Amino acid sequence: MNDLRTPLARVHGLGSARDGMRPWWMQRLTAVALLLLGIWFVVSVLLLLRSGYVAAHLMLADPLNAVLMIAFTTALFWHAQIGMQVIIEDYVSTRWLEVVLQVLVRFLAVLGALASAVAVLRVALGY
Amino acid sequence: MEPTPRPLSPHLGIYRWQVQMVTSILHRLTGIALVFGSLMVLAGLFALAMGETSYTAFQHFSASPLGLILLVGWTWSLVFHACNGLRHLLQAAGVGFATVVFIRNSWLVIFVSLVLTILIWAWVIFGGAL
């Protein structure tokens, strides 16, 4: 046997979930984060409904709100990626299509999180 | 590649309708709806970053009939997904696993999600005076 890995390391990731516990755990961790940040987000949106651009800009330019918003969108796209991953694993049985979709969803989720962060920073840093 | 002869899940058609099944299916459906809702969040942030004209256009779209229908749908999806997600987190911690509690909590999630959605939109409609 010319494999330096232990027997345990060799079977890691070979289960039906392929990656083991990490996505399962991150799904729950981001879920808890989104429960808290989601309440903040909904309340913030409800408070800004009646006001226009200036009030919304002032609100998001506040460092605390900017940080919470980036935390919210990052957790949001992360959680969305894992959720879509599980759905694709369950319903897409053609292997190549599954791999293409998984890669695509991951790319889009990262782009979504980065784009949100850039938009928030643009407001918060006052460009 | 030959499909491996692994056992399949029973198809939906042979299941007797039960509330746990409904909350489970709705969790996935609302999750997919919220993926598209996240694009609305992104659009709002971008509109705000780009300036007053684009933010006003974003607000106009949100207040349009199509915008309102989407927002009501996303509100309920978010509230349901959050409530049901909380139920899932509690169950993952071992709380509420007995069948009776499972059924009661599933109905509770549906009820609470509807009430919260109505409260949120009552605030949207009547909250301007506050």
Short mmCIF file of C-alpha atoms in Angstrom, two decimals:
data_model
loop_
_atom_site.label_atom_id
_atom_site.label_comp_id
_atom_site.label_asym_id
_atom_site.label_seq_id
_atom_site.Cartn_x
_atom_site.Cartn_y
_atom_site.Cartn_z
CA MET A 1 0.00 0.00 0.00
CA ASN A 2 1.81 3.16 -1.20
CA ASP A 3 -0.60 5.53 0.50
CA LEU A 4 0.72 7.51 3.42
CA ARG A 5 -2.71 8.43 4.74
CA THR A 6 -4.29 6.55 7.62
CA PRO A 7 -7.28 4.29 6.85
CA LEU A 8 -9.54 6.84 8.57
CA ALA A 9 -8.25 9.73 6.45
CA ARG A 10 -8.83 7.67 3.28
CA VAL A 11 -12.52 7.08 4.00
CA HIS A 12 -13.19 10.65 5.12
CA GLY A 13 -15.54 12.35 2.70
CA LEU A 14 -16.67 9.09 1.10
CA GLY A 15 -20.09 9.10 2.78
CA SER A 16 -23.24 10.19 0.96
CA ALA A 17 -22.64 13.77 2.11
CA ARG A 18 -19.07 13.56 0.67
CA ASP A 19 -17.74 16.39 2.83
CA GLY A 20 -18.82 15.08 6.21
CA MET A 21 -20.07 17.20 9.04
CA ARG A 22 -18.73 20.62 8.12
CA PRO A 23 -21.54 21.87 5.81
CA TRP A 24 -24.15 20.47 8.21
CA TRP A 25 -22.55 22.34 11.09
CA MET A 26 -22.04 25.57 9.10
CA GLN A 27 -25.68 25.44 7.99
CA ARG A 28 -26.76 25.50 11.63
CA LEU A 29 -24.18 28.08 12.66
CA THR A 30 -25.25 30.46 9.86
CA ALA A 31 -28.90 29.69 10.77
CA VAL A 32 -28.39 30.94 14.33
CA ALA A 33 -26.56 34.02 13.01
CA LEU A 34 -29.38 34.69 10.54
CA LEU A 35 -32.06 34.35 13.22
CA LEU A 36 -30.44 37.20 15.16
CA LEU A 37 -29.25 39.32 12.21
CA GLY A 38 -32.55 38.69 10.38
CA ILE A 39 -34.54 40.30 13.21
CA TRP A 40 -32.19 43.31 13.06
CA PHE A 41 -32.55 43.44 9.26
CA VAL A 42 -36.36 43.28 9.22
CA VAL A 43 -36.67 45.92 11.97
CA SER A 44 -34.19 48.18 10.15
CA VAL A 45 -36.09 47.85 6.85
CA LEU A 46 -39.42 48.52 8.59
CA LEU A 47 -38.00 51.68 10.18
CA LEU A 48 -36.69 52.97 6.82
CA LEU A 49 -39.85 52.29 4.80
CA ARG A 50 -41.29 55.79 4.99
CA SER A 51 -38.05 57.65 4.55
CA GLY A 52 -36.03 58.15 1.43
CA TYR A 53 -32.44 57.94 0.29
CA VAL A 54 -30.87 60.25 2.89
CA ALA A 55 -32.18 58.35 5.93
CA ALA A 56 -31.26 54.95 4.46
CA HIS A 57 -27.78 56.22 3.52
CA LEU A 58 -27.21 57.66 7.01
CA MET A 59 -28.35 54.42 8.61
CA LEU A 60 -26.04 52.20 6.53
CA ALA A 61 -23.13 54.63 6.85
CA ASP A 62 -23.16 54.05 10.63
CA PRO A 63 -20.20 51.68 11.30
CA LEU A 64 -22.26 49.36 13.54
CA ASN A 65 -25.02 48.99 10.94
CA ALA A 66 -22.46 48.52 8.15
CA VAL A 67 -20.76 45.71 10.06
CA LEU A 68 -24.09 44.04 10.91
CA MET A 69 -25.23 44.35 7.28
CA ILE A 70 -22.05 42.72 5.93
CA ALA A 71 -22.39 39.99 8.58
CA PHE A 72 -26.03 39.50 7.53
CA THR A 73 -25.37 39.28 3.78
CA THR A 74 -22.33 37.03 4.27
CA ALA A 75 -24.28 34.61 6.49
CA LEU A 76 -27.22 34.88 4.07
CA PHE A 77 -25.29 33.85 0.94
CA TRP A 78 -23.33 31.22 2.87
CA HIS A 79 -26.55 29.68 4.23
CA ALA A 80 -28.19 29.93 0.78
CA GLN A 81 -25.25 28.07 -0.81
CA ILE A 82 -25.43 25.20 1.68
CA GLY A 83 -29.22 24.96 1.34
CA MET A 84 -29.01 24.86 -2.46
CA GLN A 85 -26.17 22.32 -2.20
CA VAL A 86 -28.38 19.96 -0.18
CA ILE A 87 -31.30 20.39 -2.59
CA ILE A 88 -29.06 19.76 -5.63
CA GLU A 89 -27.54 16.68 -3.93
CA ASP A 90 -31.05 15.34 -3.36
CA TYR A 91 -32.72 16.03 -6.70
CA VAL A 92 -30.02 16.16 -9.40
CA SER A 93 -28.93 12.60 -10.08
CA THR A 94 -26.95 13.23 -13.28
CA ARG A 95 -23.43 13.48 -11.88
CA TRP A 96 -21.90 15.99 -14.34
CA LEU A 97 -24.93 18.27 -14.09
CA GLU A 98 -24.80 18.06 -10.30
CA VAL A 99 -21.13 19.05 -10.24
CA VAL A 100 -21.73 21.94 -12.70
CA LEU A 101 -24.66 23.23 -10.60
CA GLN A 102 -22.73 22.91 -7.32
CA VAL A 103 -19.80 24.89 -8.73
CA LEU A 104 -22.14 27.49 -10.25
CA VAL A 105 -24.10 27.97 -7.00
CA ARG A 106 -20.86 28.36 -5.04
CA PHE A 107 -19.50 30.95 -7.48
CA LEU A 108 -22.76 32.90 -7.46
CA ALA A 109 -22.99 32.79 -3.64
CA VAL A 110 -19.43 34.14 -3.28
CA LEU A 111 -20.14 36.84 -5.88
CA GLY A 112 -23.36 37.78 -4.04
CA ALA A 113 -21.58 38.05 -0.70
CA LEU A 114 -18.69 40.07 -2.19
CA ALA A 115 -21.02 42.39 -4.13
CA SER A 116 -23.11 43.06 -1.01
CA ALA A 117 -20.00 43.84 1.03
CA VAL A 118 -18.67 46.23 -1.65
CA ALA A 119 -22.04 48.01 -1.84
CA VAL A 120 -22.16 48.42 1.96
CA LEU A 121 -18.53 49.60 2.12
CA ARG A 122 -19.15 52.12 -0.65
CA VAL A 123 -21.90 53.64 1.46
CA ALA A 124 -20.06 53.33 4.77
CA LEU A 125 -16.75 54.70 3.52
CA GLY A 126 -18.47 57.54 1.72
CA TYR A 127 -17.27 57.26 -1.87
CA MET B 1 -22.69 5.27 -15.77
CA GLU B 2 -25.01 2.52 -14.48
CA PRO B 3 -27.29 3.80 -11.71
CA THR B 4 -26.38 2.00 -8.50
CA PRO B 5 -29.24 -0.17 -7.14
CA ARG B 6 -29.62 1.79 -3.93
CA PRO B 7 -32.92 2.05 -2.08
CA LEU B 8 -35.14 4.96 -3.17
CA SER B 9 -37.20 7.17 -0.91
CA PRO B 10 -40.92 6.39 -1.07
CA HIS B 11 -42.65 8.71 -3.51
CA LEU B 12 -44.89 11.47 -2.19
CA GLY B 13 -48.01 9.86 -3.71
CA ILE B 14 -48.06 6.98 -1.23
CA TYR B 15 -47.64 9.11 1.88
CA ARG B 16 -50.64 9.93 4.03
CA TRP B 17 -50.83 13.71 4.40
CA GLN B 18 -49.34 14.92 7.68
CA VAL B 19 -48.29 18.32 8.96
CA GLN B 20 -44.63 17.39 9.55
CA MET B 21 -44.39 16.63 5.83
CA VAL B 22 -45.90 20.01 4.96
CA THR B 23 -43.47 21.99 7.11
CA SER B 24 -40.57 19.97 5.70
CA ILE B 25 -41.57 20.65 2.08
CA LEU B 26 -42.37 24.31 2.81
CA HIS B 27 -38.95 24.73 4.44
CA ARG B 28 -37.26 23.84 1.17
CA LEU B 29 -39.67 25.82 -1.01
CA THR B 30 -39.39 28.96 1.15
CA GLY B 31 -35.61 28.45 1.18
CA ILE B 32 -35.53 28.49 -2.63
CA ALA B 33 -37.82 31.55 -2.66
CA LEU B 34 -35.47 33.30 -0.22
CA VAL B 35 -32.47 32.62 -2.45
CA PHE B 36 -34.20 34.91 -4.97
CA GLY B 37 -35.12 37.25 -2.13
CA SER B 38 -31.41 37.62 -1.35
CA LEU B 39 -31.03 39.12 -4.84
CA MET B 40 -33.57 41.78 -3.82
CA VAL B 41 -31.43 42.58 -0.76
CA LEU B 42 -28.41 42.84 -3.06
CA ALA B 43 -30.37 45.09 -5.45
CA GLY B 44 -31.39 47.36 -2.57
CA LEU B 45 -27.82 47.68 -1.29
CA PHE B 46 -26.54 48.41 -4.79
CA ALA B 47 -29.26 50.98 -5.39
CA LEU B 48 -28.28 52.69 -2.14
CA ALA B 49 -24.59 52.62 -3.08
CA MET B 50 -25.23 54.05 -6.56
CA GLY B 51 -27.09 57.13 -5.40
CA GLU B 52 -30.42 58.79 -4.88
CA THR B 53 -31.86 58.21 -8.38
CA SER B 54 -31.34 54.46 -8.32
CA TYR B 55 -32.52 54.16 -4.69
CA THR B 56 -35.74 56.04 -5.53
CA ALA B 57 -36.25 53.70 -8.50
CA PHE B 58 -35.72 50.74 -6.16
CA GLN B 59 -38.31 52.13 -3.73
CA HIS B 60 -40.73 52.69 -6.62
CA PHE B 61 -40.34 49.09 -7.75
CA SER B 62 -40.84 47.86 -4.16
CA ALA B 63 -44.12 49.80 -3.95
CA SER B 64 -45.37 48.60 -7.36
CA PRO B 65 -47.98 45.80 -7.50
CA LEU B 66 -45.37 43.25 -8.61
CA GLY B 67 -42.95 44.48 -5.94
CA LEU B 68 -45.60 44.24 -3.22
CA ILE B 69 -46.63 40.71 -4.24
CA LEU B 70 -42.97 39.61 -4.18
CA LEU B 71 -42.34 41.33 -0.82
CA VAL B 72 -45.41 39.78 0.84
CA GLY B 73 -44.29 36.37 -0.44
CA TRP B 74 -40.74 36.91 0.77
CA THR B 75 -41.95 38.18 4.14
CA TRP B 76 -43.93 35.02 4.81
CA SER B 77 -41.11 32.86 3.38
CA LEU B 78 -38.58 34.53 5.69
CA VAL B 79 -40.78 34.32 8.79
CA PHE B 80 -41.78 30.71 8.11
CA HIS B 81 -38.21 29.64 7.29
CA ALA B 82 -36.99 31.35 10.49
CA CYS B 83 -39.69 29.82 12.74
CA ASN B 84 -39.35 26.38 11.20
CA GLY B 85 -35.57 26.72 11.26
CA LEU B 86 -35.77 27.45 14.98
CA ARG B 87 -37.90 24.31 15.40
CA HIS B 88 -35.23 22.34 13.47
CA LEU B 89 -32.45 23.79 15.64
CA LEU B 90 -34.34 22.82 18.80
CA GLN B 91 -34.92 19.33 17.41
CA ALA B 92 -31.24 19.06 16.49
CA ALA B 93 -30.59 19.81 20.18
CA GLY B 94 -32.99 17.00 21.08
CA VAL B 95 -35.96 19.16 22.09
CA GLY B 96 -39.46 18.44 20.78
CA PHE B 97 -38.79 15.10 19.15
CA ALA B 98 -41.82 13.20 20.52
CA THR B 99 -44.40 12.74 17.77
CA VAL B 100 -47.10 14.66 19.63
CA VAL B 101 -44.80 17.64 20.25
CA PHE B 102 -43.47 17.44 16.69
CA ILE B 103 -47.01 17.73 15.31
CA ARG B 104 -48.00 20.50 17.72
CA ASN B 105 -44.83 22.52 16.97
CA SER B 106 -45.33 22.13 13.21
CA TRP B 107 -48.83 23.61 13.47
CA LEU B 108 -47.47 26.28 15.80
CA VAL B 109 -44.84 27.25 13.22
CA ILE B 110 -47.48 27.61 10.49
CA PHE B 111 -49.76 29.65 12.76
CA VAL B 112 -47.01 31.93 14.13
CA SER B 113 -45.56 32.54 10.66
CA LEU B 114 -48.95 33.72 9.38
CA VAL B 115 -49.56 35.93 12.43
CA LEU B 116 -46.10 37.54 12.20
CA THR B 117 -46.53 38.16 8.46
CA ILE B 118 -49.87 39.88 9.11
CA LEU B 119 -48.35 41.95 11.94
CA ILE B 120 -45.39 43.03 9.79
CA TRP B 121 -47.66 44.10 6.93
CA ALA B 122 -50.08 45.80 9.30
CA TRP B 123 -47.10 47.86 10.44
CA VAL B 124 -46.13 48.53 6.81
CA ILE B 125 -49.65 49.75 6.00
CA PHE B 126 -50.61 51.55 9.22
CA GLY B 127 -47.21 52.25 10.79
CA GLY B 128 -46.61 55.47 8.90
CA ALA B 129 -48.38 57.49 11.57
CA LEU B 130 -46.05 56.31 14.34
#
